[in-house]
Amino acid sequence: MRFPTNWLWTIVFLLLILPWLALIGLGIFWLWQHHYLVTGFITLASFYGAATLLNHWLKHQQIEPFQLPDVQADQRWSPAAETVWAEIDKMADEINPADYPLTDSARLLLLAQQVIRKVARHFRPKAGKAELDIPLRNILFITEQVSRDMRQLLDERIPFSHLLTIDEGLKLWKWKQRLEKGHFIYRMGRMLLSPATAIPAELSGFFQGKVAQYPKGLLEQWLLRTLIKKTGYYAIALYSGQLAPPVLTESGPSPESAPETKQPLRILVAGQLKAGKSSLINALLGELRAATNVLPLTDELTIYKLAPDDSSELLIFDSPGYGDKIHWFEKEPERALGGFDLVLLVCSATQAGREADAQFLTDLRNWFDQRLHRSMPPALAIVTHIDQLRPLREWQPPYDVQAPQNEKARNIRDALETVSEALHIAMSDCIPVSLQTSGVYNIDAIWAALADKWPESKRAQYLRCLPEGRSKEKLRLIWMQMANLIRI
């Protein structure tokens, strides 16, 4: 006689479950015999009720068991580099550890290639195979740097990573899920056979292990994120020209950073005719005024050197005033608009026309919008002749333009708002000054603003000088190669 398949499975199921049901019945009988039945059910119900409530609360809490280090972008990067870094960051956030097992080296290599390809196509959009448009030594350098950083992270963050071999790690990884399943079966059997001892153990394990079990897969996710962002970081630095592999010499490798620029910071003073540029420069320079022997960017610029201390040096470029038809910066825009690290735009509070100033800033912004490998220098609007605002005879500084208490202060604030709106410059970057021969006013606010804009100016200077530094480095490398060739 042949049993139907469903009946056969039913019999097998009963043979497996009946012993467990019998054990449950015997356990309940033991509790009843020792007068623990009511107490046992109350304890069991209380435990699972508390566990359910706690589990529900944990699901709605933002718990960070521990903080793992993250890879941050370089503050000196250009807008183009920041754009592709945002894509790399998004790619790292969306990575699924199940798609890239840490034991599959081929998949990890493919992941790194995808990152490099994304960066390469961003910086070389016209190249057919952008990822190949890079010297071989640079690819080897990316591999070397990422490997070094990942090794350091493993040593610092992963216990026993310096002791486990690859074979031992693979074996532990394979047995991970099996051990978890076996432990679960052991816990269920203990609960059925001896609930009186199992309940306290489960309760203790719940509170001690819940936080540790919460970030399941967090370590794998962090390692993959770090691999993606480290690879993207060095790829961006190399494709943007901000990082070069070290050149091996007899004394060892040279520094691995971009060439340091020794050029001083360049400040352009621009503005309309009779806006007060010369008076502003005289007030800024004081007794430190000195002509320099640096070649000017254009024939129409006058250069002054300002050395506030021994550690820094500034070059101030005095430009001719522009009118409605005269625009000196249009003659050589490549050098005139892109040759500075900070711009002081002098605007007279008594001049109504702002078209020439707006045109200058528009040309400046458009020039940098077309060159995302550069960073536009910060611009400050210096509003002069505030002493000539109404009431004309009143001049009793200082004036609080943030909370004006009289008509003079209100008119000064109105002048700042007009300049800010016409030139699209933030009110905080519009500084009112008076440059009377009898005494200047608010020059210290300009110095404070310059200090505040210093990081942005240094970034603009770094990206401006980078191509020149790279050209010198390439010539130095070619010279060394030729010298070695001749020696051979």
Short mmCIF file of C-alpha atoms in Angstrom, two decimals:
data_model
loop_
_atom_site.label_atom_id
_atom_site.label_comp_id
_atom_site.label_asym_id
_atom_site.label_seq_id
_atom_site.Cartn_x
_atom_site.Cartn_y
_atom_site.Cartn_z
CA MET A 1 0.00 0.00 0.00
CA ARG A 2 1.38 3.35 -1.03
CA PHE A 3 0.74 6.44 1.10
CA PRO A 4 0.06 9.78 -0.60
CA THR A 5 2.93 12.21 -0.40
CA ASN A 6 1.08 14.68 1.87
CA TRP A 7 0.25 11.90 4.33
CA LEU A 8 3.87 10.82 4.39
CA TRP A 9 5.04 14.31 5.29
CA THR A 10 2.34 14.54 7.96
CA ILE A 11 3.55 11.35 9.63
CA VAL A 12 7.17 12.56 9.53
CA PHE A 13 6.13 15.87 11.04
CA LEU A 14 4.23 14.18 13.86
CA LEU A 15 7.16 11.87 14.65
CA LEU A 16 9.41 14.92 14.98
CA ILE A 17 7.05 17.17 16.94
CA LEU A 18 5.43 14.65 19.29
CA PRO A 19 8.52 14.16 21.48
CA TRP A 20 8.78 17.93 21.93
CA LEU A 21 5.08 18.16 22.76
CA ALA A 22 5.51 15.36 25.27
CA LEU A 23 8.40 17.20 26.89
CA ILE A 24 6.30 20.38 27.10
CA GLY A 25 3.52 18.38 28.75
CA LEU A 26 5.94 16.83 31.22
CA GLY A 27 7.36 20.26 32.00
CA ILE A 28 3.90 21.67 32.68
CA PHE A 29 3.07 18.61 34.84
CA TRP A 30 6.31 19.16 36.82
CA LEU A 31 5.38 22.82 37.41
CA TRP A 32 1.87 21.80 38.55
CA GLN A 33 3.21 19.04 40.79
CA HIS A 34 5.57 21.47 42.56
CA HIS A 35 2.97 24.25 42.69
CA TYR A 36 4.93 26.44 40.25
CA LEU A 37 2.42 26.43 37.40
CA VAL A 38 0.79 29.83 38.02
CA THR A 39 4.09 31.43 38.99
CA GLY A 40 5.80 30.00 35.91
CA PHE A 41 3.15 31.25 33.49
CA ILE A 42 3.14 34.71 35.08
CA THR A 43 6.95 34.91 34.89
CA LEU A 44 7.02 33.71 31.27
CA ALA A 45 4.30 36.15 30.21
CA SER A 46 6.00 39.03 32.02
CA PHE A 47 9.34 38.27 30.42
CA TYR A 48 8.06 38.10 26.86
CA GLY A 49 5.82 41.11 27.41
CA ALA A 50 8.77 43.20 28.61
CA ALA A 51 10.94 41.87 25.78
CA THR A 52 8.31 42.80 23.18
CA LEU A 53 7.94 46.34 24.56
CA LEU A 54 11.72 46.82 24.74
CA ASN A 55 12.19 45.50 21.18
CA HIS A 56 9.48 47.87 19.93
CA TRP A 57 11.17 50.81 21.68
CA LEU A 58 14.61 49.93 20.26
CA LYS A 59 13.24 49.88 16.72
CA HIS A 60 12.13 53.51 17.10
CA GLN A 61 15.39 54.79 18.60
CA GLN A 62 18.43 56.07 16.74
CA ILE A 63 21.09 54.08 18.55
CA GLU A 64 24.75 54.41 17.71
CA PRO A 65 26.53 51.59 19.53
CA PHE A 66 29.98 52.96 18.61
CA GLN A 67 31.43 55.45 16.18
CA LEU A 68 33.57 54.19 13.32
CA PRO A 69 35.94 56.55 11.50
CA ASP A 70 34.80 58.01 8.19
CA VAL A 71 36.75 59.34 5.22
CA GLN A 72 36.33 63.09 4.74
CA ALA A 73 36.88 65.20 1.63
CA ASP A 74 39.89 67.48 1.28
CA GLN A 75 38.93 71.08 2.01
CA ARG A 76 41.24 72.27 -0.76
CA TRP A 77 39.37 70.36 -3.47
CA SER A 78 37.91 72.23 -6.43
CA PRO A 79 34.14 72.37 -7.15
CA ALA A 80 34.60 69.63 -9.78
CA ALA A 81 36.20 67.37 -7.18
CA GLU A 82 33.46 68.10 -4.64
CA THR A 83 30.81 67.12 -7.20
CA VAL A 84 32.23 63.68 -7.91
CA TRP A 85 32.95 63.16 -4.19
CA ALA A 86 29.23 63.58 -3.49
CA GLU A 87 28.57 60.77 -5.98
CA ILE A 88 31.19 58.56 -4.32
CA ASP A 89 29.66 59.30 -0.90
CA LYS A 90 26.20 58.31 -2.18
CA MET A 91 27.62 55.13 -3.70
CA ALA A 92 29.19 54.22 -0.34
CA ASP A 93 25.93 54.84 1.53
CA GLU A 94 23.95 52.58 -0.81
CA ILE A 95 26.41 49.67 -0.88
CA ASN A 96 24.97 46.28 0.05
CA PRO A 97 27.42 43.93 1.82
CA ALA A 98 25.58 40.93 0.39
CA ASP A 99 26.59 41.98 -3.14
CA TYR A 100 30.28 42.32 -2.27
CA PRO A 101 31.36 39.62 0.22
CA LEU A 102 34.63 40.46 1.92
CA THR A 103 35.87 36.97 1.04
CA ASP A 104 35.46 37.55 -2.71
CA SER A 105 38.57 39.43 -3.85
CA ALA A 106 37.37 39.53 -7.47
CA ARG A 107 34.18 41.37 -6.50
CA LEU A 108 36.11 43.82 -4.34
CA LEU A 109 38.51 44.54 -7.20
CA LEU A 110 35.53 45.15 -9.48
CA LEU A 111 34.10 47.56 -6.92
CA ALA A 112 37.36 49.54 -6.79
CA GLN A 113 37.44 49.67 -10.59
CA GLN A 114 33.92 51.10 -10.64
CA VAL A 115 34.97 53.87 -8.29
CA ILE A 116 38.05 54.76 -10.35
CA ARG A 117 35.98 54.68 -13.57
CA LYS A 118 33.41 57.06 -12.09
CA VAL A 119 36.10 59.54 -11.07
CA ALA A 120 37.98 59.21 -14.37
CA ARG A 121 34.91 59.86 -16.51
CA HIS A 122 34.10 62.92 -14.45
CA PHE A 123 37.53 64.51 -14.98
CA ARG A 124 38.06 63.13 -18.52
CA PRO A 125 34.57 63.27 -20.08
CA LYS A 126 35.92 63.34 -23.65
CA ALA A 127 38.19 60.32 -23.28
CA GLY A 128 36.95 57.05 -24.76
CA LYS A 129 38.24 54.96 -21.85
CA ALA A 130 38.77 57.59 -19.21
CA GLU A 131 39.98 55.12 -16.59
CA LEU A 132 42.95 54.32 -18.84
CA ASP A 133 43.82 57.99 -19.32
CA ILE A 134 46.17 57.99 -16.37
CA PRO A 135 49.80 56.86 -15.95
CA LEU A 136 50.30 53.29 -14.75
CA ARG A 137 52.32 54.51 -11.76
CA ASN A 138 49.24 56.42 -10.56
CA ILE A 139 47.07 53.29 -10.59
CA LEU A 140 49.75 51.47 -8.60
CA PHE A 141 49.91 54.41 -6.23
CA ILE A 142 46.13 54.29 -5.57
CA THR A 143 46.41 50.56 -4.79
CA GLU A 144 49.36 51.17 -2.49
CA GLN A 145 47.71 54.01 -0.56
CA VAL A 146 44.33 52.29 -0.14
CA SER A 147 46.03 49.06 1.00
CA ARG A 148 48.13 50.97 3.52
CA ASP A 149 45.14 52.84 4.96
CA MET A 150 42.94 49.73 5.13
CA ARG A 151 45.71 47.82 6.93
CA GLN A 152 46.01 50.61 9.48
CA LEU A 153 42.24 50.65 10.05
CA LEU A 154 42.17 46.87 10.53
CA ASP A 155 45.01 47.03 13.05
CA GLU A 156 43.28 49.77 15.03
CA ARG A 157 39.64 48.66 14.86
CA ILE A 158 39.38 44.88 14.32
CA PRO A 159 40.44 42.69 17.28
CA PHE A 160 42.97 39.92 16.47
CA SER A 161 43.20 41.04 12.82
CA HIS A 162 47.00 40.95 13.12
CA LEU A 163 46.91 37.31 14.30
CA LEU A 164 44.30 35.66 12.03
CA THR A 165 45.50 34.21 8.76
CA ILE A 166 43.43 34.44 5.58
CA ASP A 167 42.58 30.72 5.76
CA GLU A 168 41.43 31.03 9.38
CA GLY A 169 39.35 34.10 8.54
CA LEU A 170 37.61 32.30 5.67
CA LYS A 171 36.81 29.32 7.88
CA LEU A 172 35.39 31.53 10.63
CA TRP A 173 33.28 33.38 8.08
CA LYS A 174 31.80 30.14 6.70
CA TRP A 175 30.96 28.86 10.18
CA LYS A 176 29.40 32.13 11.28
CA GLN A 177 25.82 31.39 10.16
CA ARG A 178 26.04 27.73 11.15
CA LEU A 179 27.00 28.64 14.71
CA GLU A 180 24.19 31.18 14.89
CA LYS A 181 21.62 28.54 13.79
CA GLY A 182 22.99 25.96 16.23
CA HIS A 183 22.85 28.39 19.10
CA PHE A 184 19.23 29.22 18.31
CA ILE A 185 18.26 25.49 18.37
CA TYR A 186 20.08 25.09 21.70
CA ARG A 187 18.16 28.00 23.23
CA MET A 188 14.80 26.63 22.08
CA GLY A 189 15.55 23.18 23.47
CA ARG A 190 16.64 24.63 26.82
CA MET A 191 13.42 26.64 27.01
CA LEU A 192 11.29 23.51 26.44
CA LEU A 193 13.23 21.15 28.70
CA SER A 194 13.91 23.48 31.64
CA PRO A 195 11.95 26.73 31.52
CA ALA A 196 12.80 27.52 35.15
CA THR A 197 16.53 27.90 34.31
CA ALA A 198 16.12 29.05 30.72
CA ILE A 199 13.98 32.12 31.48
CA PRO A 200 16.58 33.89 33.70
CA ALA A 201 19.34 33.04 31.18
CA GLU A 202 17.28 34.42 28.28
CA LEU A 203 16.45 37.54 30.26
CA SER A 204 20.13 38.16 31.05
CA GLY A 205 21.19 37.44 27.49
CA PHE A 206 18.56 39.80 26.12
CA PHE A 207 19.74 42.84 28.07
CA GLN A 208 23.46 42.06 27.62
CA GLY A 209 23.37 41.14 23.95
CA LYS A 210 20.67 43.38 22.50
CA VAL A 211 22.97 46.35 21.95
CA ALA A 212 25.67 44.11 20.45
CA GLN A 213 23.18 42.43 18.08
CA TYR A 214 21.62 45.72 16.99
CA PRO A 215 24.20 46.83 14.38
CA LYS A 216 24.14 43.54 12.47
CA GLY A 217 26.38 43.78 9.42
CA LEU A 218 27.70 47.17 10.50
CA LEU A 219 31.32 46.07 10.35
CA GLU A 220 31.00 44.70 6.81
CA GLN A 221 29.19 47.87 5.74
CA TRP A 222 31.90 50.08 7.24
CA LEU A 223 34.74 48.16 5.58
CA LEU A 224 33.08 48.43 2.16
CA ARG A 225 32.29 52.13 2.68
CA THR A 226 35.88 52.78 3.67
CA LEU A 227 37.21 50.89 0.65
CA ILE A 228 34.99 52.90 -1.71
CA LYS A 229 35.76 56.28 -0.18
CA LYS A 230 39.49 55.65 0.19
CA THR A 231 39.72 54.59 -3.44
CA GLY A 232 37.63 57.57 -4.52
CA TYR A 233 39.69 59.95 -2.38
CA TYR A 234 43.02 59.03 -3.97
CA ALA A 235 41.52 58.78 -7.46
CA ILE A 236 40.11 62.31 -7.15
CA ALA A 237 43.40 63.64 -5.85
CA LEU A 238 45.30 62.08 -8.74
CA TYR A 239 42.90 62.94 -11.59
CA SER A 240 42.52 66.52 -10.35
CA GLY A 241 46.30 66.94 -10.20
CA GLN A 242 46.45 67.58 -6.46
CA LEU A 243 48.43 64.47 -5.62
CA ALA A 244 51.31 62.73 -7.33
CA PRO A 245 53.03 59.46 -6.56
CA PRO A 246 56.39 59.92 -4.85
CA VAL A 247 59.48 59.97 -7.01
CA LEU A 248 62.01 57.38 -5.85
CA THR A 249 65.49 58.79 -5.43
CA GLU A 250 68.68 57.53 -3.89
CA SER A 251 67.65 59.02 -0.57
CA GLY A 252 64.18 57.45 -0.70
CA PRO A 253 60.71 58.55 -1.86
CA SER A 254 59.88 62.21 -2.03
CA PRO A 255 56.85 63.64 -0.17
CA GLU A 256 53.46 62.37 -1.35
CA SER A 257 51.66 65.69 -1.27
CA ALA A 258 51.11 68.37 -3.86
CA PRO A 259 53.93 70.85 -4.34
CA GLU A 260 53.79 73.64 -1.80
CA THR A 261 53.45 77.08 -3.29
CA LYS A 262 55.74 79.83 -2.09
CA GLN A 263 53.84 82.55 -3.91
CA PRO A 264 52.26 85.28 -1.78
CA LEU A 265 48.53 85.77 -1.56
CA ARG A 266 47.20 88.10 -4.26
CA ILE A 267 44.50 90.65 -3.43
CA LEU A 268 42.82 92.67 -6.17
CA VAL A 269 41.37 96.10 -5.38
CA ALA A 270 38.76 96.93 -8.04
CA GLY A 271 36.04 99.53 -8.41
CA GLN A 272 34.67 102.41 -10.41
CA LEU A 273 36.41 105.70 -11.02
CA LYS A 274 36.66 107.86 -7.90
CA ALA A 275 35.30 105.10 -5.67
CA GLY A 276 38.20 105.48 -3.24
CA LYS A 277 40.53 102.62 -4.21
CA SER A 278 43.77 104.56 -3.74
CA SER A 279 42.66 105.90 -0.36
CA LEU A 280 41.76 102.38 0.73
CA ILE A 281 45.15 101.00 -0.31
CA ASN A 282 46.94 103.82 1.52
CA ALA A 283 44.91 103.06 4.65
CA LEU A 284 45.70 99.34 4.40
CA LEU A 285 49.39 99.72 3.65
CA GLY A 286 50.28 102.54 6.01
CA GLU A 287 54.02 102.62 6.56
CA LEU A 288 54.43 99.10 5.13
CA ARG A 289 53.91 100.30 1.59
CA ALA A 290 56.63 99.13 -0.83
CA ALA A 291 56.82 98.48 -4.56
CA THR A 292 57.70 94.93 -5.60
CA ASN A 293 59.82 93.50 -8.35
CA VAL A 294 57.15 90.94 -9.30
CA LEU A 295 56.07 91.10 -12.92
CA PRO A 296 52.56 92.57 -13.14
CA LEU A 297 49.67 90.62 -14.60
CA THR A 298 48.81 93.50 -16.92
CA ASP A 299 50.47 96.77 -17.77
CA GLU A 300 47.69 98.69 -16.04
CA LEU A 301 48.06 97.14 -12.57
CA THR A 302 50.20 98.59 -9.81
CA ILE A 303 51.52 96.12 -7.26
CA TYR A 304 52.29 96.74 -3.59
CA LYS A 305 53.76 94.35 -1.06
CA LEU A 306 52.40 94.03 2.43
CA ALA A 307 54.25 91.89 4.97
CA PRO A 308 52.32 92.01 8.27
CA ASP A 309 54.73 89.51 9.85
CA ASP A 310 57.60 87.24 8.93
CA SER A 311 55.36 84.25 8.16
CA SER A 312 53.10 85.67 5.47
CA GLU A 313 53.20 88.09 2.60
CA LEU A 314 50.45 89.79 0.62
CA LEU A 315 50.52 91.41 -2.79
CA ILE A 316 47.91 94.12 -3.30
CA PHE A 317 47.05 94.90 -6.94
CA ASP A 318 45.67 98.38 -7.56
CA SER A 319 43.54 98.32 -10.73
CA PRO A 320 42.40 101.29 -12.81
CA GLY A 321 38.85 102.42 -12.25
CA TYR A 322 36.35 101.15 -14.79
CA GLY A 323 33.44 103.11 -16.19
CA ASP A 324 30.48 102.31 -18.38
CA LYS A 325 32.65 101.62 -21.46
CA ILE A 326 36.13 101.06 -20.06
CA HIS A 327 36.76 97.54 -18.73
CA TRP A 328 40.47 96.87 -18.19
CA PHE A 329 39.84 93.24 -17.22
CA GLU A 330 38.38 92.38 -20.63
CA LYS A 331 41.76 92.76 -22.35
CA GLU A 332 43.35 89.67 -20.74
CA PRO A 333 40.58 87.89 -18.83
CA GLU A 334 42.64 84.69 -18.43
CA ARG A 335 45.21 86.55 -16.35
CA ALA A 336 43.15 89.44 -14.99
CA LEU A 337 40.15 87.48 -13.69
CA GLY A 338 41.93 84.27 -12.74
CA GLY A 339 45.09 85.70 -11.21
CA PHE A 340 43.84 86.63 -7.74
CA ASP A 341 42.96 84.94 -4.47
CA LEU A 342 40.73 87.63 -2.91
CA VAL A 343 38.83 90.62 -4.33
CA LEU A 344 38.10 93.91 -2.59
CA LEU A 345 35.38 95.63 -4.59
CA VAL A 346 35.33 99.32 -3.61
CA CYS A 347 31.88 100.93 -3.92
CA SER A 348 31.13 104.55 -3.07
CA ALA A 349 28.03 105.00 -0.94
CA THR A 350 27.27 108.24 -2.82
CA GLN A 351 27.29 106.64 -6.31
CA ALA A 352 23.92 105.41 -7.53
CA GLY A 353 25.08 103.41 -10.55
CA ARG A 354 26.14 99.81 -9.88
CA GLU A 355 26.05 98.47 -13.45
CA ALA A 356 29.84 98.54 -13.93
CA ASP A 357 30.43 96.76 -10.59
CA ALA A 358 27.77 94.16 -11.39
CA GLN A 359 29.34 93.59 -14.82
CA PHE A 360 32.76 92.99 -13.27
CA LEU A 361 31.40 90.45 -10.78
CA THR A 362 29.32 88.76 -13.47
CA ASP A 363 32.37 88.31 -15.71
CA LEU A 364 34.37 87.05 -12.72
CA ARG A 365 31.71 84.50 -11.73
CA ASN A 366 31.20 83.32 -15.30
CA TRP A 367 34.94 82.84 -15.74
CA PHE A 368 35.13 80.51 -12.74
CA ASP A 369 31.86 78.75 -13.58
CA GLN A 370 33.53 77.60 -16.79
CA ARG A 371 36.59 76.35 -14.91
CA LEU A 372 35.43 74.01 -12.16
CA HIS A 373 39.01 72.93 -11.48
CA ARG A 374 39.51 76.36 -9.94
CA SER A 375 37.86 78.01 -6.94
CA MET A 376 36.45 81.52 -7.18
CA PRO A 377 38.20 83.89 -4.76
CA PRO A 378 36.02 85.41 -2.03
CA ALA A 379 34.83 88.96 -2.65
CA LEU A 380 34.29 91.73 -0.09
CA ALA A 381 32.39 94.93 -0.88
CA ILE A 382 34.10 97.93 0.74
CA VAL A 383 31.49 100.72 0.91
CA THR A 384 33.36 104.05 1.12
CA HIS A 385 32.29 107.69 1.64
CA ILE A 386 29.77 106.79 4.32
CA ASP A 387 30.68 110.06 6.07
CA GLN A 388 29.08 111.92 3.14
CA LEU A 389 25.65 110.36 3.68
CA ARG A 390 22.84 112.39 5.20
CA PRO A 391 22.87 114.20 7.55
CA LEU A 392 26.01 115.65 5.94
CA ARG A 393 27.30 117.57 8.96
CA GLU A 394 26.90 114.72 11.37
CA TRP A 395 29.89 112.42 11.79
CA GLN A 396 30.28 110.88 15.21
CA PRO A 397 31.50 107.30 14.77
CA PRO A 398 31.24 104.50 15.64
CA TYR A 399 27.86 103.54 14.14
CA ASP A 400 25.97 100.34 14.82
CA VAL A 401 24.44 99.36 11.47
CA GLN A 402 22.98 96.16 12.90
CA ALA A 403 20.72 98.12 15.26
CA PRO A 404 20.82 101.73 13.97
CA GLN A 405 19.87 104.29 16.59
CA ASN A 406 19.93 107.47 14.47
CA GLU A 407 19.38 108.69 10.92
CA LYS A 408 23.07 108.47 9.93
CA ALA A 409 23.32 104.82 10.97
CA ARG A 410 20.07 103.99 9.17
CA ASN A 411 21.34 105.60 5.94
CA ILE A 412 24.60 103.67 6.20
CA ARG A 413 22.64 100.44 6.58
CA ASP A 414 20.46 101.37 3.57
CA ALA A 415 23.60 101.92 1.49
CA LEU A 416 24.93 98.49 2.51
CA GLU A 417 21.63 96.82 1.63
CA THR A 418 21.63 98.53 -1.78
CA VAL A 419 25.15 97.30 -2.57
CA SER A 420 24.37 93.80 -1.28
CA GLU A 421 21.24 93.47 -3.40
CA ALA A 422 22.77 94.95 -6.58
CA LEU A 423 25.95 92.87 -6.47
CA HIS A 424 24.54 89.69 -4.88
CA ILE A 425 27.02 89.86 -2.01
CA ALA A 426 26.01 88.92 1.51
CA MET A 427 25.38 91.80 3.90
CA SER A 428 28.04 90.40 6.24
CA ASP A 429 30.58 90.83 3.42
CA CYS A 430 29.71 94.51 2.89
CA ILE A 431 31.93 96.69 5.10
CA PRO A 432 31.29 100.43 5.59
CA VAL A 433 34.40 102.61 5.90
CA SER A 434 35.41 106.25 5.90
CA LEU A 435 38.77 107.26 4.42
CA GLN A 436 39.01 110.91 5.43
CA THR A 437 42.47 112.40 5.58
CA SER A 438 41.79 113.48 9.14
CA GLY A 439 41.19 109.89 10.25
CA VAL A 440 40.03 106.60 8.79
CA TYR A 441 37.15 104.62 10.26
CA ASN A 442 36.44 100.88 10.41
CA ILE A 443 39.65 99.65 8.73
CA ASP A 444 39.95 97.08 11.52
CA ALA A 445 36.71 95.53 10.25
CA ILE A 446 38.39 94.95 6.86
CA TRP A 447 41.30 93.16 8.52
CA ALA A 448 38.86 91.02 10.50
CA ALA A 449 37.00 90.14 7.28
CA LEU A 450 40.29 89.28 5.56
CA ALA A 451 41.14 86.92 8.42
CA ASP A 452 37.69 85.33 8.14
CA LYS A 453 38.15 84.78 4.38
CA TRP A 454 41.69 83.48 4.78
CA PRO A 455 40.83 79.74 4.36
CA GLU A 456 38.84 80.43 1.17
CA SER A 457 41.63 82.62 -0.17
CA LYS A 458 44.26 79.96 0.54
CA ARG A 459 42.11 77.41 -1.27
CA ALA A 460 41.84 79.70 -4.30
CA GLN A 461 45.61 80.28 -4.18
CA TYR A 462 46.33 76.55 -3.92
CA LEU A 463 44.25 75.71 -7.00
CA ARG A 464 45.67 78.70 -8.90
CA CYS A 465 49.28 77.65 -8.30
CA LEU A 466 48.68 73.91 -8.72
CA PRO A 467 49.22 73.67 -12.52
CA GLU A 468 52.50 75.59 -12.27
CA GLY A 469 53.73 73.34 -9.46
CA ARG A 470 52.78 70.21 -11.39
CA SER A 471 54.61 71.47 -14.51
CA LYS A 472 57.78 72.02 -12.52
CA GLU A 473 57.46 68.57 -10.97
CA LYS A 474 57.07 66.93 -14.40
CA LEU A 475 60.13 68.75 -15.72
CA ARG A 476 62.11 67.66 -12.67
CA LEU A 477 61.07 64.03 -13.21
CA ILE A 478 61.97 64.15 -16.92
CA TRP A 479 65.35 65.66 -16.08
CA MET A 480 66.05 62.87 -13.57
CA GLN A 481 65.00 60.17 -16.06
CA MET A 482 67.17 61.61 -18.81
CA ALA A 483 70.14 61.91 -16.43
CA ASN A 484 69.78 58.26 -15.44
CA LEU A 485 69.45 57.22 -19.10
CA ILE A 486 72.63 59.08 -20.03
CA ARG A 487 74.42 57.49 -17.07
CA ILE A 488 73.34 54.00 -18.22
#
